[in-house]
Coordinates of N, CA, C and O in Angstrom, one line a residue:
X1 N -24.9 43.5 74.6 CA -24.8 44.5 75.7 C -24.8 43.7 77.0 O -25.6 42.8 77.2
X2 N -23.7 44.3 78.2 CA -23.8 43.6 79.5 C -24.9 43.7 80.2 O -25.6 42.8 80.6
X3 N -25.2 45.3 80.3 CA -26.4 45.9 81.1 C -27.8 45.8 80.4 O -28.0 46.1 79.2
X4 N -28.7 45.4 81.3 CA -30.0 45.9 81.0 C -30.2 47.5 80.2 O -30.2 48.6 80.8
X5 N -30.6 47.5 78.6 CA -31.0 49.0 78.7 C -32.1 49.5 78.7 O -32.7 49.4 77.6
X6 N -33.0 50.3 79.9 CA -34.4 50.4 79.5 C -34.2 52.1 78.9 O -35.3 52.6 79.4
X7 N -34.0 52.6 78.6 CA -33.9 53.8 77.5 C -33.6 53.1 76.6 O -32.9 52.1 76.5
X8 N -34.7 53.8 75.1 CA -34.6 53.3 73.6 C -34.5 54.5 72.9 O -34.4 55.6 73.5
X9 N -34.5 54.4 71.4 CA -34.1 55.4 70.6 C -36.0 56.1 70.5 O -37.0 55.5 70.4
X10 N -35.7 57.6 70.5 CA -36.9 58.5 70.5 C -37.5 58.4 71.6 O -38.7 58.2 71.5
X11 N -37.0 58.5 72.9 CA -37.3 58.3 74.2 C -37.4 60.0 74.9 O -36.2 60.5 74.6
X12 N -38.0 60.9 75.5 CA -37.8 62.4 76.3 C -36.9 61.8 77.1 O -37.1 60.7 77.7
X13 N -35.8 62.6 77.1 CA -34.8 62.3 78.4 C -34.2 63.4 79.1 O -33.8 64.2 78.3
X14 N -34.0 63.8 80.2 CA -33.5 64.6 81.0 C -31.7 64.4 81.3 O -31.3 63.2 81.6
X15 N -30.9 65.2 81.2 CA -29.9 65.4 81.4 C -29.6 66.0 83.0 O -29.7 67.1 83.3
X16 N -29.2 64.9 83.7 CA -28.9 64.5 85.2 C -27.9 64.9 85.5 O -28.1 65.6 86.5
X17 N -26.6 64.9 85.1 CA -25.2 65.1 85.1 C -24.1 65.9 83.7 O -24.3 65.7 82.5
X18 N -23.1 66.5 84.4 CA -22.6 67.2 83.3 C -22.6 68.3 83.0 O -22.9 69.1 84.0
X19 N -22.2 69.1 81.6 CA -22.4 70.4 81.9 C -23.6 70.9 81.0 O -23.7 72.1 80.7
X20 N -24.6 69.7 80.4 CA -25.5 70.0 79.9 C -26.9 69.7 80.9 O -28.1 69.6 80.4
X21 N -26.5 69.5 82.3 CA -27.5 69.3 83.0 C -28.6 69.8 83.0 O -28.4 71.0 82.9
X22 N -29.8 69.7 83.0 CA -31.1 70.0 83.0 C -31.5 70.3 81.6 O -32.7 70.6 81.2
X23 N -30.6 70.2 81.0 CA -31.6 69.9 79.1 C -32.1 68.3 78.8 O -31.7 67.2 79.1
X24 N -33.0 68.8 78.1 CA -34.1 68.4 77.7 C -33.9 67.4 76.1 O -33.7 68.1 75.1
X25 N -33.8 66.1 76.0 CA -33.9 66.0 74.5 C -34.4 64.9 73.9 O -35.2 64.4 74.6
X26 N -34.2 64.3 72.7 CA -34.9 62.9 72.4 C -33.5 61.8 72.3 O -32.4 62.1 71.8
X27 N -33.8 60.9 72.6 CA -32.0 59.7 72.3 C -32.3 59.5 71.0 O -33.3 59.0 70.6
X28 N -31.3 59.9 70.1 CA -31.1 59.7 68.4 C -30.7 58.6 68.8 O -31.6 57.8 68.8
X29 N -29.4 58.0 69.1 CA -28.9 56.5 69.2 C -28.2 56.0 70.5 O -27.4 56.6 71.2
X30 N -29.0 54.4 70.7 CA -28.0 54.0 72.0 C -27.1 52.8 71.3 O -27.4 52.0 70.4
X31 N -25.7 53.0 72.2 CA -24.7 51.7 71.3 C -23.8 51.7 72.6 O -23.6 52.5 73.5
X32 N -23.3 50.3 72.1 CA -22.4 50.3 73.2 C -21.0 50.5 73.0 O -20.7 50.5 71.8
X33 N -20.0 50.5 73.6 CA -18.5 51.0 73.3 C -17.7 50.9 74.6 O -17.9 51.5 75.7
X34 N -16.7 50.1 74.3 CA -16.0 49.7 75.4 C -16.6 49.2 76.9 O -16.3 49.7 78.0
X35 N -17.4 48.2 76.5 CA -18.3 47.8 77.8 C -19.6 49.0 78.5 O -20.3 49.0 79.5
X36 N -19.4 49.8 77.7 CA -20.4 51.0 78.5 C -21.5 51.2 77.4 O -21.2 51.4 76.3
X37 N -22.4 51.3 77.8 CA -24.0 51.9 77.3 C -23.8 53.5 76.9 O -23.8 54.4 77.8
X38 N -23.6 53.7 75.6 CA -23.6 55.4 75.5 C -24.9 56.0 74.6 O -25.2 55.2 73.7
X39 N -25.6 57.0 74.6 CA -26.3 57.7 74.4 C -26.0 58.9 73.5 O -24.9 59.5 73.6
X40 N -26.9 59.2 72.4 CA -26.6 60.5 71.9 C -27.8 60.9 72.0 O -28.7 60.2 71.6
X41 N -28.0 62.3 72.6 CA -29.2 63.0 72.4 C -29.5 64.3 71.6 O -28.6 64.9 71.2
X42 N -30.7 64.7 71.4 CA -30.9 65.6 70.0 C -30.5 67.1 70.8 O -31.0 67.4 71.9
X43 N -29.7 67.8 70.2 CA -29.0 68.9 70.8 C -28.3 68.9 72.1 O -28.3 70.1 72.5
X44 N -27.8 68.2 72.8 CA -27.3 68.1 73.9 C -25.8 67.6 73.7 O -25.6 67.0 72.6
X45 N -24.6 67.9 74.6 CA -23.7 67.8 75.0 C -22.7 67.8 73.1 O -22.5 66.8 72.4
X46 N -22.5 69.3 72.6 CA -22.3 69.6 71.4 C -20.9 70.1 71.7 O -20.5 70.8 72.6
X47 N -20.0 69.3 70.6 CA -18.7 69.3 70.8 C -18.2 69.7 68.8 O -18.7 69.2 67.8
X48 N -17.3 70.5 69.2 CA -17.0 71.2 67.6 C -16.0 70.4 67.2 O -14.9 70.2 67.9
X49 N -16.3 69.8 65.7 CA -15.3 69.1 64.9 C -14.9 69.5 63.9 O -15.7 70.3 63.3
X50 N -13.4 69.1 63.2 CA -13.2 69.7 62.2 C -13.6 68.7 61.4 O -13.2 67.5 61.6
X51 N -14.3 68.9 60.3 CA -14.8 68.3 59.1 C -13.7 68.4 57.7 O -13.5 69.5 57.2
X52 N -13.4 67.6 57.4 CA -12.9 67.1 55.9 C -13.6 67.7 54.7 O -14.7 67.3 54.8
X53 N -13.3 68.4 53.7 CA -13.4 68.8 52.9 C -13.6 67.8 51.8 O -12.6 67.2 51.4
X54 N -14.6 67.6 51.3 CA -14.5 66.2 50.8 C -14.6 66.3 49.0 O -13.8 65.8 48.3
X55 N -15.5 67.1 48.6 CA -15.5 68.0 47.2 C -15.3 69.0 46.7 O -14.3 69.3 47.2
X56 N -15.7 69.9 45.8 CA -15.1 71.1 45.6 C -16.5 71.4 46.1 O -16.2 72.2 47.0
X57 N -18.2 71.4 46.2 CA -19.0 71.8 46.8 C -18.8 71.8 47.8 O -18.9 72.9 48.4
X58 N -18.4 70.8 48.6 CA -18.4 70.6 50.0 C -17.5 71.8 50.9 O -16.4 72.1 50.6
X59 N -18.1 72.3 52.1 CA -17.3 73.4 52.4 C -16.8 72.9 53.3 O -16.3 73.8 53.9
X60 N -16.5 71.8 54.0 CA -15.7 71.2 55.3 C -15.3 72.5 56.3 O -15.9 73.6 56.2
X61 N -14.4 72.2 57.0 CA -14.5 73.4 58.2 C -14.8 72.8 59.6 O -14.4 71.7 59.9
X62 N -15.5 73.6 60.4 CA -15.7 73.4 62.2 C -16.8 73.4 62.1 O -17.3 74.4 61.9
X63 N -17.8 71.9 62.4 CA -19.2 71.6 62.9 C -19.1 71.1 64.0 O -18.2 70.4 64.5
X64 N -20.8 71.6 64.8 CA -20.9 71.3 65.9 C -21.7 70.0 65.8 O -22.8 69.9 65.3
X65 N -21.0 69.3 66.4 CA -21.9 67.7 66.9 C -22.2 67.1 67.8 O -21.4 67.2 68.8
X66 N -23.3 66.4 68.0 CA -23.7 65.9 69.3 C -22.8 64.1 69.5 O -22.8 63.1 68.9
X67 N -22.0 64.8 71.0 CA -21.3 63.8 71.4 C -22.5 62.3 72.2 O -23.7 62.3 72.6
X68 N -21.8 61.6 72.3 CA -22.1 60.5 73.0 C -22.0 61.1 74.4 O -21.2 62.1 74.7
X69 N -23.3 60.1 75.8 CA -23.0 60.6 77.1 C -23.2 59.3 77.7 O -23.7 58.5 76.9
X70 N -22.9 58.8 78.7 CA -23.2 57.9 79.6 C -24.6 57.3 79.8 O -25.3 58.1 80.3
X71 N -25.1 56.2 79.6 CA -26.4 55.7 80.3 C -26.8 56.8 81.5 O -27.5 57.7 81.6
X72 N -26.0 56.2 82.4 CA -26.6 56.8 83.9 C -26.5 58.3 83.7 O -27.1 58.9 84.6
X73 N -26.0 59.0 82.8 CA -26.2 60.5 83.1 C -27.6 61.1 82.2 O -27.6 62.2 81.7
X74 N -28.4 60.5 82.1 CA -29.6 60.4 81.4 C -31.0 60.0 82.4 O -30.8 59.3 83.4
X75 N -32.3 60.4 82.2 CA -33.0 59.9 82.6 C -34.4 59.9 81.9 O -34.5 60.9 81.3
X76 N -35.3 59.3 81.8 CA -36.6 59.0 81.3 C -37.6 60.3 82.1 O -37.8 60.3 83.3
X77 N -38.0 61.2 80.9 CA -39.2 62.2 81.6 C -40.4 61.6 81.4 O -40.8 61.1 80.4
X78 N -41.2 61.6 82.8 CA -42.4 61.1 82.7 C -43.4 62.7 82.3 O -43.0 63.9 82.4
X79 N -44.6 62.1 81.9 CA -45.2 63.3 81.5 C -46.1 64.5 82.8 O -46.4 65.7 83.0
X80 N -46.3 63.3 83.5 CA -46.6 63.7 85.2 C -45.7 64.0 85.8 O -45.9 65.1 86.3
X81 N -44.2 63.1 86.2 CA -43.8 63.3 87.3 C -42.4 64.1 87.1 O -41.8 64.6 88.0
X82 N -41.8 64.1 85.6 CA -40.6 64.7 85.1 C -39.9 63.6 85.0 O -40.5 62.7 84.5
X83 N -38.4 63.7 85.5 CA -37.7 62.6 85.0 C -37.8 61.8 86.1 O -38.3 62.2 87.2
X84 N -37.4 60.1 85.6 CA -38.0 59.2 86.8 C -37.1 58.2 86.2 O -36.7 58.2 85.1
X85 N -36.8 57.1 87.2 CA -36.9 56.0 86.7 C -37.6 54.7 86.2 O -38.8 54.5 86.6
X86 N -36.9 53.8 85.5 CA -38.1 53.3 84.9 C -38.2 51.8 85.5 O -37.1 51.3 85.8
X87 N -39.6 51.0 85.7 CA -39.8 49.9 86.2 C -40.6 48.9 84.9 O -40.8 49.2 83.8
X88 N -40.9 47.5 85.7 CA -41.4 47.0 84.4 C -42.8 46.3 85.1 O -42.7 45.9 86.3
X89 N -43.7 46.3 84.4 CA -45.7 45.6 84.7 C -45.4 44.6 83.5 O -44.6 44.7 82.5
X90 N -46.4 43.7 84.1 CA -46.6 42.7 83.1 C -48.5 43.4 82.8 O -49.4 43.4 83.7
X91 N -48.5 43.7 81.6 CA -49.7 43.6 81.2 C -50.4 42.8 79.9 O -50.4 42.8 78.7
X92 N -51.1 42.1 80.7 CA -51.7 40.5 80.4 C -50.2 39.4 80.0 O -49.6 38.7 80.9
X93 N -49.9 39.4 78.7 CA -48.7 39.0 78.2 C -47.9 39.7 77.9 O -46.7 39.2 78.0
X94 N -47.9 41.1 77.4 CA -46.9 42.3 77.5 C -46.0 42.5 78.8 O -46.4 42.5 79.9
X95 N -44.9 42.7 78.5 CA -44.3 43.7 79.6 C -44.0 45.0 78.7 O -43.6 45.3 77.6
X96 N -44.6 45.5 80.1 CA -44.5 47.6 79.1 C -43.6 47.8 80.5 O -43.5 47.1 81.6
X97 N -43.0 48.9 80.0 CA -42.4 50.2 81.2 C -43.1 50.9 81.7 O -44.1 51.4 81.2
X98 N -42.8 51.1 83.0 CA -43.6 52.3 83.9 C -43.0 53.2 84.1 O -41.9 53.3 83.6
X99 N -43.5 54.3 85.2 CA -42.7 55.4 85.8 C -43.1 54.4 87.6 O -43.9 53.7 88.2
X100 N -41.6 55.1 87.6 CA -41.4 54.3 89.3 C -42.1 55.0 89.9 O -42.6 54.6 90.9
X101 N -42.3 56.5 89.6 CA -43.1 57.9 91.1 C -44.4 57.3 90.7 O -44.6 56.2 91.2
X102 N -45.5 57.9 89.7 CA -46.7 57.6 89.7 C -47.1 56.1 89.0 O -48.3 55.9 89.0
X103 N -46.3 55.3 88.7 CA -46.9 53.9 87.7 C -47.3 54.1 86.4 O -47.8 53.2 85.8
X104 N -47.2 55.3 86.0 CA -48.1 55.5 84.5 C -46.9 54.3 83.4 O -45.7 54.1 83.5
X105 N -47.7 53.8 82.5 CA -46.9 53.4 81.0 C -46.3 54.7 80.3 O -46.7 55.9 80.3
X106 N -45.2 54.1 79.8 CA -43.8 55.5 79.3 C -43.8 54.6 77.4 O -43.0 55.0 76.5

């Protein structure tokens, strides 16, 4: 990956931009794809596919799925401050993440 990514998988994240703005969810997976940092989060930005029929159990048809979103249209909820972005402390030999408004570890 080019960019720094400080969002990880099972992270609270806030929806910034879009038309799922202001929901709420956890990142199932981050990957990258054509030079860009993408994001899927748990219920958010739900786009209907047609599914393949694959056996005679299988009922294939139109499911809804969670699309991929942009890095930047995401953000880290702090538990204090809401969504925030994120900085880095060195603690002792650790570096952990912070919240940039109050400093708390995320």
């Amino acid at each position: 990956m080019n960019q720094k990514v400080k969002i990880r998988r099972d992270d609270n994240v806030e929806i910034i931009a879009g038309k799922d703005k202001g929901k709420r969810g956890t990142i199932v997976r981050v990957f990258e794809k054509n030079n860009k940092v993408r994001v899927i989060v748990s219920g958010a930005n739900l786009v209907k596919k047609a599914i393949k029929r694959r056996s005679q159990q299988d009922a294939g048809g139109i499911a809804e799925v969670e699309a991929p979103l942009d890095i930047s249209n995401v953000a880290l909820v702090c538990k204090k401050c809401g969504p925030t972005r994120i900085g880095y402390k060195l603690d002792g030999d650790k570096k952990v993440r912070v919240c940039r408004k109050c400093g708390e570890k995320l």
